[in-house]
Amino acid sequence: MSKNKIQSIRDAFGKALVIEGKKNKKILAVSVDLMGACKLNYFFENFPERFFEVGIAEANAIGIATGLSFEGFRPFVASFGSFISGKNTEIRNSISYNNAPVVIVGTHCGLIGSDGATQSALQDLSIMRSMPYFNVFQPCTPLETKEIIKYVSKTREPTYLRIPRNEIPEFLNKKYKFKIGMPNEIIKGKKKLIISSGAMVYNCLKAIKGLPKSGFGLVNISSIKPLNSKALIKIIKKYKKIITVEDHSILGGLGSIVSEIIAENNLNIQFKKHGIKNGFINSDTPENLEKEYQMDVESLKKIFNQT
């Protein structure tokens, strides 16, 4: 693993957007009074004339972003994932129905900590992957975040980007390139495969490395939608057991996606989903929340060994 300075995924997003903004003057940012929290402040400092602050009004922000996209711009509208994905009607009827090239950035996803249950996005993937025409991406490191922003800035598809608060050490190879739809096999194992996405990939990696001669494989899925099922099946067929790990509801998230692929292709393999059960999380430190919901490294070690 790299010894680089630890950086939060949302900081990586904000800085990457500035880099792409310098290359492409069509990129705009729309804020809902969460400039600092969503890290759009970096964009505002560099391009104030391409920054729109609409106040605490996600529905309005979606409408404005859609209108701007009709004029040839590539707007990035950012808010907490729980708030922005909750504007289902506006996203569906304004962006999705019109196939409008808007990027929705949902931050504060997963086990965010003391902000509380209502502000922690745990159902956003299940909502956004059901939207027609939408791509859905979730980076696991700062480098992958930068690569995804680079890709998204050049495309015209409606896109949802899921961003956690977590600070993640860079563990991907410095030559890593994001490829839409493709799963990334980080560790090649023998019998058991862990499939994860976003901030939990790092915890899974540390858990596997903490198990002596475990034989576990690890796959990162950052392209939630589209996902190249043939590429994933090629990996899955090497293993006897699969566990998905996600800081999202087990209903409609990564576990559901993988289980659908297994069922639709009649794969004979043992499968288990590990994520947030039905309900809301408590308000606590991220460390305590990970322990409570068995997402910390030590809990994952036990779960992996028992599977």
PDB file of C-alpha atoms in Angstrom:
ATOM      1  CA  MET A   1       0.000   0.000   0.000  1.00  0.00           C
ATOM      2  CA  SER A   2       1.085   3.557  -0.670  1.00  0.00           C
ATOM      3  CA  LYS A   3       2.306   5.728   2.176  1.00  0.00           C
ATOM      4  CA  ASN A   4       0.651   8.778   0.622  1.00  0.00           C
ATOM      5  CA  LYS A   5      -1.169  11.242   2.837  1.00  0.00           C
ATOM      6  CA  ILE A   6      -4.655  10.021   3.681  1.00  0.00           C
ATOM      7  CA  GLN A   7      -7.337  11.974   1.832  1.00  0.00           C
ATOM      8  CA  SER A   8     -11.097  11.918   2.096  1.00  0.00           C
ATOM      9  CA  ILE A   9     -13.030  10.771  -0.956  1.00  0.00           C
ATOM     10  CA  ARG A  10     -15.058  13.991  -0.977  1.00  0.00           C
ATOM     11  CA  ASP A  11     -11.888  16.114  -0.951  1.00  0.00           C
ATOM     12  CA  ALA A  12     -10.605  14.059  -3.866  1.00  0.00           C
ATOM     13  CA  PHE A  13     -13.870  14.743  -5.684  1.00  0.00           C
ATOM     14  CA  GLY A  14     -13.706  18.498  -5.121  1.00  0.00           C
ATOM     15  CA  LYS A  15     -10.091  18.777  -6.291  1.00  0.00           C
ATOM     16  CA  ALA A  16     -10.632  16.501  -9.287  1.00  0.00           C
ATOM     17  CA  LEU A  17     -13.577  18.624 -10.432  1.00  0.00           C
ATOM     18  CA  VAL A  18     -11.300  21.685 -10.465  1.00  0.00           C
ATOM     19  CA  ILE A  19      -8.764  19.832 -12.624  1.00  0.00           C
ATOM     20  CA  GLU A  20     -11.455  18.901 -15.144  1.00  0.00           C
ATOM     21  CA  GLY A  21     -13.017  22.354 -14.909  1.00  0.00           C
ATOM     22  CA  LYS A  22      -9.776  23.872 -16.172  1.00  0.00           C
ATOM     23  CA  LYS A  23      -9.948  21.630 -19.243  1.00  0.00           C
ATOM     24  CA  ASN A  24     -13.650  21.998 -19.952  1.00  0.00           C
ATOM     25  CA  LYS A  25     -15.446  25.343 -19.622  1.00  0.00           C
ATOM     26  CA  LYS A  26     -18.813  23.606 -20.007  1.00  0.00           C
ATOM     27  CA  ILE A  27     -18.500  22.100 -16.524  1.00  0.00           C
ATOM     28  CA  LEU A  28     -20.621  23.926 -13.956  1.00  0.00           C
ATOM     29  CA  ALA A  29     -21.332  23.375 -10.244  1.00  0.00           C
ATOM     30  CA  VAL A  30     -24.713  23.728  -8.516  1.00  0.00           C
ATOM     31  CA  SER A  31     -24.710  23.925  -4.707  1.00  0.00           C
ATOM     32  CA  VAL A  32     -27.545  23.635  -2.167  1.00  0.00           C
ATOM     33  CA  ASP A  33     -25.956  25.555   0.710  1.00  0.00           C
ATOM     34  CA  LEU A  34     -23.529  22.661   1.292  1.00  0.00           C
ATOM     35  CA  MET A  35     -20.516  24.026  -0.564  1.00  0.00           C
ATOM     36  CA  GLY A  36     -18.012  23.166   2.185  1.00  0.00           C
ATOM     37  CA  ALA A  37     -19.519  19.828   3.184  1.00  0.00           C
ATOM     38  CA  CYS A  38     -19.738  18.586  -0.417  1.00  0.00           C
ATOM     39  CA  LYS A  39     -16.349  20.142  -1.320  1.00  0.00           C
ATOM     40  CA  LEU A  40     -17.686  22.327  -4.120  1.00  0.00           C
ATOM     41  CA  ASN A  41     -15.832  25.169  -2.412  1.00  0.00           C
ATOM     42  CA  TYR A  42     -12.736  24.240  -4.446  1.00  0.00           C
ATOM     43  CA  PHE A  43     -14.679  24.790  -7.669  1.00  0.00           C
ATOM     44  CA  PHE A  44     -16.164  28.066  -6.402  1.00  0.00           C
ATOM     45  CA  GLU A  45     -12.724  29.418  -5.498  1.00  0.00           C
ATOM     46  CA  ASN A  46     -11.457  28.715  -9.016  1.00  0.00           C
ATOM     47  CA  PHE A  47     -14.551  29.349 -11.143  1.00  0.00           C
ATOM     48  CA  PRO A  48     -17.009  31.636  -9.285  1.00  0.00           C
ATOM     49  CA  GLU A  49     -18.652  32.597 -12.589  1.00  0.00           C
ATOM     50  CA  ARG A  50     -19.507  28.925 -13.227  1.00  0.00           C
ATOM     51  CA  PHE A  51     -20.874  28.278  -9.739  1.00  0.00           C
ATOM     52  CA  PHE A  52     -24.559  28.482  -8.776  1.00  0.00           C
ATOM     53  CA  GLU A  53     -25.710  28.612  -5.144  1.00  0.00           C
ATOM     54  CA  VAL A  54     -29.445  27.924  -4.939  1.00  0.00           C
ATOM     55  CA  GLY A  55     -29.825  27.504  -1.180  1.00  0.00           C
ATOM     56  CA  ILE A  56     -31.454  24.625   0.665  1.00  0.00           C
ATOM     57  CA  ALA A  57     -33.513  23.521  -2.318  1.00  0.00           C
ATOM     58  CA  GLU A  58     -32.463  20.234  -3.903  1.00  0.00           C
ATOM     59  CA  ALA A  59     -35.537  20.028  -6.134  1.00  0.00           C
ATOM     60  CA  ASN A  60     -34.837  23.499  -7.493  1.00  0.00           C
ATOM     61  CA  ALA A  61     -31.165  22.614  -8.004  1.00  0.00           C
ATOM     62  CA  ILE A  62     -32.154  19.605 -10.119  1.00  0.00           C
ATOM     63  CA  GLY A  63     -34.396  21.763 -12.299  1.00  0.00           C
ATOM     64  CA  ILE A  64     -31.699  24.417 -12.748  1.00  0.00           C
ATOM     65  CA  ALA A  65     -29.042  21.802 -13.546  1.00  0.00           C
ATOM     66  CA  THR A  66     -31.345  20.184 -16.093  1.00  0.00           C
ATOM     67  CA  GLY A  67     -31.986  23.507 -17.805  1.00  0.00           C
ATOM     68  CA  LEU A  68     -28.274  24.271 -17.946  1.00  0.00           C
ATOM     69  CA  SER A  69     -27.594  20.840 -19.434  1.00  0.00           C
ATOM     70  CA  PHE A  70     -30.073  21.587 -22.243  1.00  0.00           C
ATOM     71  CA  GLU A  71     -27.844  24.526 -23.196  1.00  0.00           C
ATOM     72  CA  GLY A  72     -24.826  22.290 -23.680  1.00  0.00           C
ATOM     73  CA  PHE A  73     -23.303  22.490 -20.199  1.00  0.00           C
ATOM     74  CA  ARG A  74     -22.214  19.602 -17.955  1.00  0.00           C
ATOM     75  CA  PRO A  75     -23.613  20.546 -14.521  1.00  0.00           C
ATOM     76  CA  PHE A  76     -22.506  18.819 -11.309  1.00  0.00           C
ATOM     77  CA  VAL A  77     -25.130  19.203  -8.580  1.00  0.00           C
ATOM     78  CA  ALA A  78     -23.973  18.060  -5.127  1.00  0.00           C
ATOM     79  CA  SER A  79     -25.788  17.429  -1.862  1.00  0.00           C
ATOM     80  CA  PHE A  80     -25.944  14.779   0.841  1.00  0.00           C
ATOM     81  CA  GLY A  81     -26.847  11.501  -0.824  1.00  0.00           C
ATOM     82  CA  SER A  82     -29.886  11.009   1.405  1.00  0.00           C
ATOM     83  CA  PHE A  83     -31.313  14.414   0.477  1.00  0.00           C
ATOM     84  CA  ILE A  84     -30.617  14.471  -3.259  1.00  0.00           C
ATOM     85  CA  SER A  85     -31.686  10.881  -3.991  1.00  0.00           C
ATOM     86  CA  GLY A  86     -34.872  11.650  -2.070  1.00  0.00           C
ATOM     87  CA  LYS A  87     -35.908  14.015  -4.849  1.00  0.00           C
ATOM     88  CA  ASN A  88     -37.113  11.017  -6.823  1.00  0.00           C
ATOM     89  CA  THR A  89     -39.830  12.797  -8.779  1.00  0.00           C
ATOM     90  CA  GLU A  90     -37.594  15.653  -9.930  1.00  0.00           C
ATOM     91  CA  ILE A  91     -34.733  13.342 -10.908  1.00  0.00           C
ATOM     92  CA  ARG A  92     -37.080  10.973 -12.731  1.00  0.00           C
ATOM     93  CA  ASN A  93     -39.137  13.585 -14.583  1.00  0.00           C
ATOM     94  CA  SER A  94     -36.470  16.221 -15.263  1.00  0.00           C
ATOM     95  CA  ILE A  95     -33.182  14.379 -15.730  1.00  0.00           C
ATOM     96  CA  SER A  96     -34.044  10.747 -16.431  1.00  0.00           C
ATOM     97  CA  TYR A  97     -37.074  11.259 -18.684  1.00  0.00           C
ATOM     98  CA  ASN A  98     -35.169  13.789 -20.802  1.00  0.00           C
ATOM     99  CA  ASN A  99     -31.886  11.840 -20.684  1.00  0.00           C
ATOM    100  CA  ALA A 100     -30.345  15.123 -19.537  1.00  0.00           C
ATOM    101  CA  PRO A 101     -26.543  15.133 -19.092  1.00  0.00           C
ATOM    102  CA  VAL A 102     -26.529  16.071 -15.403  1.00  0.00           C
ATOM    103  CA  VAL A 103     -24.129  14.643 -12.821  1.00  0.00           C
ATOM    104  CA  ILE A 104     -25.652  14.174  -9.371  1.00  0.00           C
ATOM    105  CA  VAL A 105     -23.076  13.860  -6.608  1.00  0.00           C
ATOM    106  CA  GLY A 106     -24.362  12.345  -3.387  1.00  0.00           C
ATOM    107  CA  THR A 107     -21.964  12.823  -0.485  1.00  0.00           C
ATOM    108  CA  HIS A 108     -22.143  11.594   3.136  1.00  0.00           C
ATOM    109  CA  CYS A 109     -23.106   8.078   2.093  1.00  0.00           C
ATOM    110  CA  GLY A 110     -22.786   5.050   4.335  1.00  0.00           C
ATOM    111  CA  LEU A 111     -21.767   5.119   8.000  1.00  0.00           C
ATOM    112  CA  ILE A 112     -21.120   8.858   8.157  1.00  0.00           C
ATOM    113  CA  GLY A 113     -21.040   9.326  11.949  1.00  0.00           C
ATOM    114  CA  SER A 114     -22.537  12.005  14.164  1.00  0.00           C
ATOM    115  CA  ASP A 115     -24.625  13.731  11.465  1.00  0.00           C
ATOM    116  CA  GLY A 116     -27.384  11.266  12.259  1.00  0.00           C
ATOM    117  CA  ALA A 117     -29.697   8.736  10.711  1.00  0.00           C
ATOM    118  CA  THR A 118     -31.666  11.071   8.439  1.00  0.00           C
ATOM    119  CA  GLN A 119     -28.494  12.446   6.810  1.00  0.00           C
ATOM    120  CA  SER A 120     -26.820   9.106   6.130  1.00  0.00           C
ATOM    121  CA  ALA A 121     -27.548   7.736   2.654  1.00  0.00           C
ATOM    122  CA  LEU A 122     -28.218   4.001   2.898  1.00  0.00           C
ATOM    123  CA  GLN A 123     -30.860   3.548   0.194  1.00  0.00           C
ATOM    124  CA  ASP A 124     -29.489   5.800  -2.561  1.00  0.00           C
ATOM    125  CA  LEU A 125     -28.011   3.082  -4.761  1.00  0.00           C
ATOM    126  CA  SER A 126     -31.286   1.164  -4.909  1.00  0.00           C
ATOM    127  CA  ILE A 127     -33.063   4.388  -5.936  1.00  0.00           C
ATOM    128  CA  MET A 128     -30.545   5.635  -8.482  1.00  0.00           C
ATOM    129  CA  ARG A 129     -29.778   2.339 -10.237  1.00  0.00           C
ATOM    130  CA  SER A 130     -33.492   2.055 -11.042  1.00  0.00           C
ATOM    131  CA  MET A 131     -33.459   5.371 -12.926  1.00  0.00           C
ATOM    132  CA  PRO A 132     -33.502   4.898 -16.722  1.00  0.00           C
ATOM    133  CA  TYR A 133     -30.390   6.055 -18.611  1.00  0.00           C
ATOM    134  CA  PHE A 134     -28.403   6.746 -15.425  1.00  0.00           C
ATOM    135  CA  ASN A 135     -24.855   5.565 -14.854  1.00  0.00           C
ATOM    136  CA  VAL A 136     -24.041   4.928 -11.186  1.00  0.00           C
ATOM    137  CA  PHE A 137     -20.459   5.011  -9.898  1.00  0.00           C
ATOM    138  CA  GLN A 138     -18.875   4.629  -6.454  1.00  0.00           C
ATOM    139  CA  PRO A 139     -15.095   5.164  -6.066  1.00  0.00           C
ATOM    140  CA  CYS A 140     -13.070   3.393  -3.379  1.00  0.00           C
ATOM    141  CA  THR A 141      -9.933   5.597  -3.230  1.00  0.00           C
ATOM    142  CA  PRO A 142      -8.866   9.170  -4.056  1.00  0.00           C
ATOM    143  CA  LEU A 143      -7.204   8.013  -7.286  1.00  0.00           C
ATOM    144  CA  GLU A 144     -10.307   6.168  -8.443  1.00  0.00           C
ATOM    145  CA  THR A 145     -12.367   9.253  -7.629  1.00  0.00           C
ATOM    146  CA  LYS A 146     -10.099  11.354  -9.826  1.00  0.00           C
ATOM    147  CA  GLU A 147     -10.324   8.797 -12.633  1.00  0.00           C
ATOM    148  CA  ILE A 148     -14.121   8.624 -12.457  1.00  0.00           C
ATOM    149  CA  ILE A 149     -14.459  12.426 -12.492  1.00  0.00           C
ATOM    150  CA  LYS A 150     -12.168  12.503 -15.529  1.00  0.00           C
ATOM    151  CA  TYR A 151     -14.402   9.965 -17.286  1.00  0.00           C
ATOM    152  CA  VAL A 152     -17.689  11.588 -16.280  1.00  0.00           C
ATOM    153  CA  SER A 153     -16.516  15.050 -17.366  1.00  0.00           C
ATOM    154  CA  LYS A 154     -16.096  13.798 -20.938  1.00  0.00           C
ATOM    155  CA  THR A 155     -19.430  11.974 -21.263  1.00  0.00           C
ATOM    156  CA  ARG A 156     -23.009  13.156 -21.662  1.00  0.00           C
ATOM    157  CA  GLU A 157     -24.904  10.437 -19.764  1.00  0.00           C
ATOM    158  CA  PRO A 158     -26.948  11.231 -16.657  1.00  0.00           C
ATOM    159  CA  THR A 159     -24.757  10.072 -13.782  1.00  0.00           C
ATOM    160  CA  TYR A 160     -24.992   9.478 -10.048  1.00  0.00           C
ATOM    161  CA  LEU A 161     -21.735   9.544  -8.109  1.00  0.00           C
ATOM    162  CA  ARG A 162     -21.818   8.084  -4.571  1.00  0.00           C
ATOM    163  CA  ILE A 163     -19.251   9.654  -2.227  1.00  0.00           C
ATOM    164  CA  PRO A 164     -18.574   8.781   1.454  1.00  0.00           C
ATOM    165  CA  ARG A 165     -16.967  10.960   4.145  1.00  0.00           C
ATOM    166  CA  ASN A 166     -14.267   8.371   4.797  1.00  0.00           C
ATOM    167  CA  GLU A 167     -10.582   9.186   4.603  1.00  0.00           C
ATOM    168  CA  ILE A 168      -8.973   6.376   2.620  1.00  0.00           C
ATOM    169  CA  PRO A 169      -5.236   5.691   2.107  1.00  0.00           C
ATOM    170  CA  GLU A 170      -4.425   5.192  -1.558  1.00  0.00           C
ATOM    171  CA  PHE A 171      -3.986   1.463  -2.224  1.00  0.00           C
ATOM    172  CA  LEU A 172      -4.614   1.222  -5.967  1.00  0.00           C
ATOM    173  CA  ASN A 173      -1.698   1.060  -8.384  1.00  0.00           C
ATOM    174  CA  LYS A 174      -0.700   4.570  -9.489  1.00  0.00           C
ATOM    175  CA  LYS A 175      -1.286   3.482 -13.098  1.00  0.00           C
ATOM    176  CA  TYR A 176      -4.891   2.504 -12.360  1.00  0.00           C
ATOM    177  CA  LYS A 177      -7.430   3.610 -14.981  1.00  0.00           C
ATOM    178  CA  PHE A 178     -11.191   3.528 -14.529  1.00  0.00           C
ATOM    179  CA  LYS A 179     -13.015   1.416 -17.105  1.00  0.00           C
ATOM    180  CA  ILE A 180     -16.777   1.745 -17.158  1.00  0.00           C
ATOM    181  CA  GLY A 181     -18.589  -1.483 -16.360  1.00  0.00           C
ATOM    182  CA  MET A 182     -15.484  -3.431 -15.448  1.00  0.00           C
ATOM    183  CA  PRO A 183     -14.941  -5.067 -12.027  1.00  0.00           C
ATOM    184  CA  ASN A 184     -11.437  -4.647 -10.638  1.00  0.00           C
ATOM    185  CA  GLU A 185      -9.863  -7.805  -9.165  1.00  0.00           C
ATOM    186  CA  ILE A 186      -7.581  -6.381  -6.473  1.00  0.00           C
ATOM    187  CA  ILE A 187      -6.584  -9.740  -4.969  1.00  0.00           C
ATOM    188  CA  LYS A 188      -6.748 -13.046  -6.813  1.00  0.00           C
ATOM    189  CA  GLY A 189      -7.761 -15.780  -4.384  1.00  0.00           C
ATOM    190  CA  LYS A 190      -8.708 -19.450  -4.517  1.00  0.00           C
ATOM    191  CA  LYS A 191     -11.908 -20.455  -2.736  1.00  0.00           C
ATOM    192  CA  LYS A 192     -13.701 -17.441  -1.272  1.00  0.00           C
ATOM    193  CA  LEU A 193     -14.353 -14.106  -2.976  1.00  0.00           C
ATOM    194  CA  ILE A 194     -15.193 -10.788  -1.311  1.00  0.00           C
ATOM    195  CA  ILE A 195     -16.977  -8.275  -3.518  1.00  0.00           C
ATOM    196  CA  SER A 196     -17.231  -4.724  -2.248  1.00  0.00           C
ATOM    197  CA  SER A 197     -17.546  -1.116  -3.346  1.00  0.00           C
ATOM    198  CA  GLY A 198     -16.690   2.342  -2.064  1.00  0.00           C
ATOM    199  CA  ALA A 199     -15.236   2.921   1.383  1.00  0.00           C
ATOM    200  CA  MET A 200     -15.710  -0.686   2.495  1.00  0.00           C
ATOM    201  CA  VAL A 201     -13.209  -2.003  -0.051  1.00  0.00           C
ATOM    202  CA  TYR A 202     -10.352  -0.736   2.119  1.00  0.00           C
ATOM    203  CA  ASN A 203     -11.742  -2.421   5.257  1.00  0.00           C
ATOM    204  CA  CYS A 204     -12.142  -5.677   3.327  1.00  0.00           C
ATOM    205  CA  LEU A 205      -8.585  -5.405   2.049  1.00  0.00           C
ATOM    206  CA  LYS A 206      -7.200  -4.913   5.559  1.00  0.00           C
ATOM    207  CA  ALA A 207      -9.323  -7.785   6.898  1.00  0.00           C
ATOM    208  CA  ILE A 208      -8.077 -10.170   4.202  1.00  0.00           C
ATOM    209  CA  LYS A 209      -4.468  -9.159   4.774  1.00  0.00           C
ATOM    210  CA  GLY A 210      -4.993  -9.828   8.479  1.00  0.00           C
ATOM    211  CA  LEU A 211      -6.022 -13.429   7.872  1.00  0.00           C
ATOM    212  CA  PRO A 212      -3.088 -15.875   7.503  1.00  0.00           C
ATOM    213  CA  LYS A 213      -3.119 -17.745   4.188  1.00  0.00           C
ATOM    214  CA  SER A 214      -6.807 -17.058   3.789  1.00  0.00           C
ATOM    215  CA  GLY A 215      -7.018 -17.627   0.050  1.00  0.00           C
ATOM    216  CA  PHE A 216      -9.585 -14.846  -0.243  1.00  0.00           C
ATOM    217  CA  GLY A 217      -9.993 -12.886  -3.436  1.00  0.00           C
ATOM    218  CA  LEU A 218     -11.166  -9.267  -3.472  1.00  0.00           C
ATOM    219  CA  VAL A 219     -13.088  -7.463  -6.208  1.00  0.00           C
ATOM    220  CA  ASN A 220     -13.918  -3.766  -6.272  1.00  0.00           C
ATOM    221  CA  ILE A 221     -17.027  -2.766  -8.203  1.00  0.00           C
ATOM    222  CA  SER A 222     -16.995   0.979  -8.756  1.00  0.00           C
ATOM    223  CA  SER A 223     -19.197   0.869 -11.862  1.00  0.00           C
ATOM    224  CA  ILE A 224     -22.448  -0.097 -10.181  1.00  0.00           C
ATOM    225  CA  LYS A 225     -24.394   0.612 -13.369  1.00  0.00           C
ATOM    226  CA  PRO A 226     -23.552  -0.376 -16.021  1.00  0.00           C
ATOM    227  CA  LEU A 227     -21.787  -3.518 -14.827  1.00  0.00           C
ATOM    228  CA  ASN A 228     -20.231  -5.963 -17.274  1.00  0.00           C
ATOM    229  CA  SER A 229     -21.824  -9.179 -16.025  1.00  0.00           C
ATOM    230  CA  LYS A 230     -19.723 -11.378 -18.323  1.00  0.00           C
ATOM    231  CA  ALA A 231     -16.508  -9.981 -16.847  1.00  0.00           C
ATOM    232  CA  LEU A 232     -17.798 -10.492 -13.306  1.00  0.00           C
ATOM    233  CA  ILE A 233     -19.007 -14.037 -14.040  1.00  0.00           C
ATOM    234  CA  LYS A 234     -15.567 -14.908 -15.393  1.00  0.00           C
ATOM    235  CA  ILE A 235     -14.123 -13.965 -12.004  1.00  0.00           C
ATOM    236  CA  ILE A 236     -16.928 -15.508  -9.933  1.00  0.00           C
ATOM    237  CA  LYS A 237     -16.590 -18.934 -11.567  1.00  0.00           C
ATOM    238  CA  LYS A 238     -13.130 -19.338 -10.002  1.00  0.00           C
ATOM    239  CA  TYR A 239     -14.621 -19.420  -6.493  1.00  0.00           C
ATOM    240  CA  LYS A 240     -16.898 -21.589  -4.359  1.00  0.00           C
ATOM    241  CA  LYS A 241     -18.196 -18.913  -1.978  1.00  0.00           C
ATOM    242  CA  ILE A 242     -18.961 -15.216  -2.384  1.00  0.00           C
ATOM    243  CA  ILE A 243     -19.617 -12.484   0.188  1.00  0.00           C
ATOM    244  CA  THR A 244     -20.687  -8.953  -0.734  1.00  0.00           C
ATOM    245  CA  VAL A 245     -19.854  -6.167   1.729  1.00  0.00           C
ATOM    246  CA  GLU A 246     -21.491  -2.746   1.495  1.00  0.00           C
ATOM    247  CA  ASP A 247     -22.273   0.292   3.652  1.00  0.00           C
ATOM    248  CA  HIS A 248     -25.729   0.401   2.087  1.00  0.00           C
ATOM    249  CA  SER A 249     -28.995  -1.431   2.565  1.00  0.00           C
ATOM    250  CA  ILE A 250     -28.841  -5.071   1.514  1.00  0.00           C
ATOM    251  CA  LEU A 251     -32.048  -4.323  -0.420  1.00  0.00           C
ATOM    252  CA  GLY A 252     -31.270  -3.067  -3.903  1.00  0.00           C
ATOM    253  CA  GLY A 253     -27.554  -2.378  -3.472  1.00  0.00           C
ATOM    254  CA  LEU A 254     -24.386  -4.252  -4.405  1.00  0.00           C
ATOM    255  CA  GLY A 255     -25.544  -7.535  -2.866  1.00  0.00           C
ATOM    256  CA  SER A 256     -28.747  -7.431  -4.859  1.00  0.00           C
ATOM    257  CA  ILE A 257     -26.842  -6.727  -8.071  1.00  0.00           C
ATOM    258  CA  VAL A 258     -24.502  -9.697  -7.577  1.00  0.00           C
ATOM    259  CA  SER A 259     -27.325 -12.022  -6.508  1.00  0.00           C
ATOM    260  CA  GLU A 260     -29.275 -11.076  -9.641  1.00  0.00           C
ATOM    261  CA  ILE A 261     -26.304 -11.990 -11.829  1.00  0.00           C
ATOM    262  CA  ILE A 262     -25.836 -15.310 -10.016  1.00  0.00           C
ATOM    263  CA  ALA A 263     -29.526 -16.205 -10.321  1.00  0.00           C
ATOM    264  CA  GLU A 264     -29.958 -15.088 -13.937  1.00  0.00           C
ATOM    265  CA  ASN A 265     -26.939 -17.139 -15.029  1.00  0.00           C
ATOM    266  CA  ASN A 266     -27.722 -20.257 -12.942  1.00  0.00           C
ATOM    267  CA  LEU A 267     -24.361 -20.147 -11.166  1.00  0.00           C
ATOM    268  CA  ASN A 268     -23.906 -22.893  -8.593  1.00  0.00           C
ATOM    269  CA  ILE A 269     -22.188 -20.959  -5.836  1.00  0.00           C
ATOM    270  CA  GLN A 270     -22.696 -20.176  -2.138  1.00  0.00           C
ATOM    271  CA  PHE A 271     -23.621 -16.529  -1.664  1.00  0.00           C
ATOM    272  CA  LYS A 272     -23.987 -14.173   1.315  1.00  0.00           C
ATOM    273  CA  LYS A 273     -24.866 -10.477   1.591  1.00  0.00           C
ATOM    274  CA  HIS A 274     -23.357  -8.360   4.353  1.00  0.00           C
ATOM    275  CA  GLY A 275     -24.664  -4.823   4.685  1.00  0.00           C
ATOM    276  CA  ILE A 276     -27.171  -2.666   6.527  1.00  0.00           C
ATOM    277  CA  LYS A 277     -30.331  -4.490   7.488  1.00  0.00           C
ATOM    278  CA  ASN A 278     -33.743  -2.869   7.145  1.00  0.00           C
ATOM    279  CA  GLY A 279     -33.865   0.343   9.196  1.00  0.00           C
ATOM    280  CA  PHE A 280     -31.757   3.383  10.046  1.00  0.00           C
ATOM    281  CA  ILE A 281     -28.328   3.697  11.678  1.00  0.00           C
ATOM    282  CA  ASN A 282     -27.547   5.343  14.993  1.00  0.00           C
ATOM    283  CA  SER A 283     -25.660   8.611  15.445  1.00  0.00           C
ATOM    284  CA  ASP A 284     -22.101   7.949  16.637  1.00  0.00           C
ATOM    285  CA  THR A 285     -18.485   8.154  15.519  1.00  0.00           C
ATOM    286  CA  PRO A 286     -17.715   6.348  12.236  1.00  0.00           C
ATOM    287  CA  GLU A 287     -15.427   3.952  14.149  1.00  0.00           C
ATOM    288  CA  ASN A 288     -18.167   2.975  16.606  1.00  0.00           C
ATOM    289  CA  LEU A 289     -20.732   2.652  13.839  1.00  0.00           C
ATOM    290  CA  GLU A 290     -18.476   0.309  11.878  1.00  0.00           C
ATOM    291  CA  LYS A 291     -18.153  -1.882  14.969  1.00  0.00           C
ATOM    292  CA  GLU A 292     -21.887  -1.795  15.692  1.00  0.00           C
ATOM    293  CA  TYR A 293     -22.806  -2.808  12.156  1.00  0.00           C
ATOM    294  CA  GLN A 294     -19.886  -5.249  11.796  1.00  0.00           C
ATOM    295  CA  MET A 295     -18.122  -3.268   9.100  1.00  0.00           C
ATOM    296  CA  ASP A 296     -14.835  -2.774  10.951  1.00  0.00           C
ATOM    297  CA  VAL A 297     -11.765  -4.844  10.127  1.00  0.00           C
ATOM    298  CA  GLU A 298     -11.983  -7.198  13.127  1.00  0.00           C
ATOM    299  CA  SER A 299     -15.682  -7.926  12.564  1.00  0.00           C
ATOM    300  CA  LEU A 300     -15.049  -8.584   8.870  1.00  0.00           C
ATOM    301  CA  LYS A 301     -12.258 -11.023   9.760  1.00  0.00           C
ATOM    302  CA  LYS A 302     -14.704 -13.065  11.838  1.00  0.00           C
ATOM    303  CA  ILE A 303     -17.400 -12.968   9.174  1.00  0.00           C
ATOM    304  CA  PHE A 304     -14.984 -14.021   6.441  1.00  0.00           C
ATOM    305  CA  ASN A 305     -13.641 -16.887   8.547  1.00  0.00           C
ATOM    306  CA  GLN A 306     -17.133 -18.134   9.368  1.00  0.00           C
ATOM    307  CA  THR A 307     -18.261 -18.191   5.757  1.00  0.00           C
TER     308      THR A 307
END
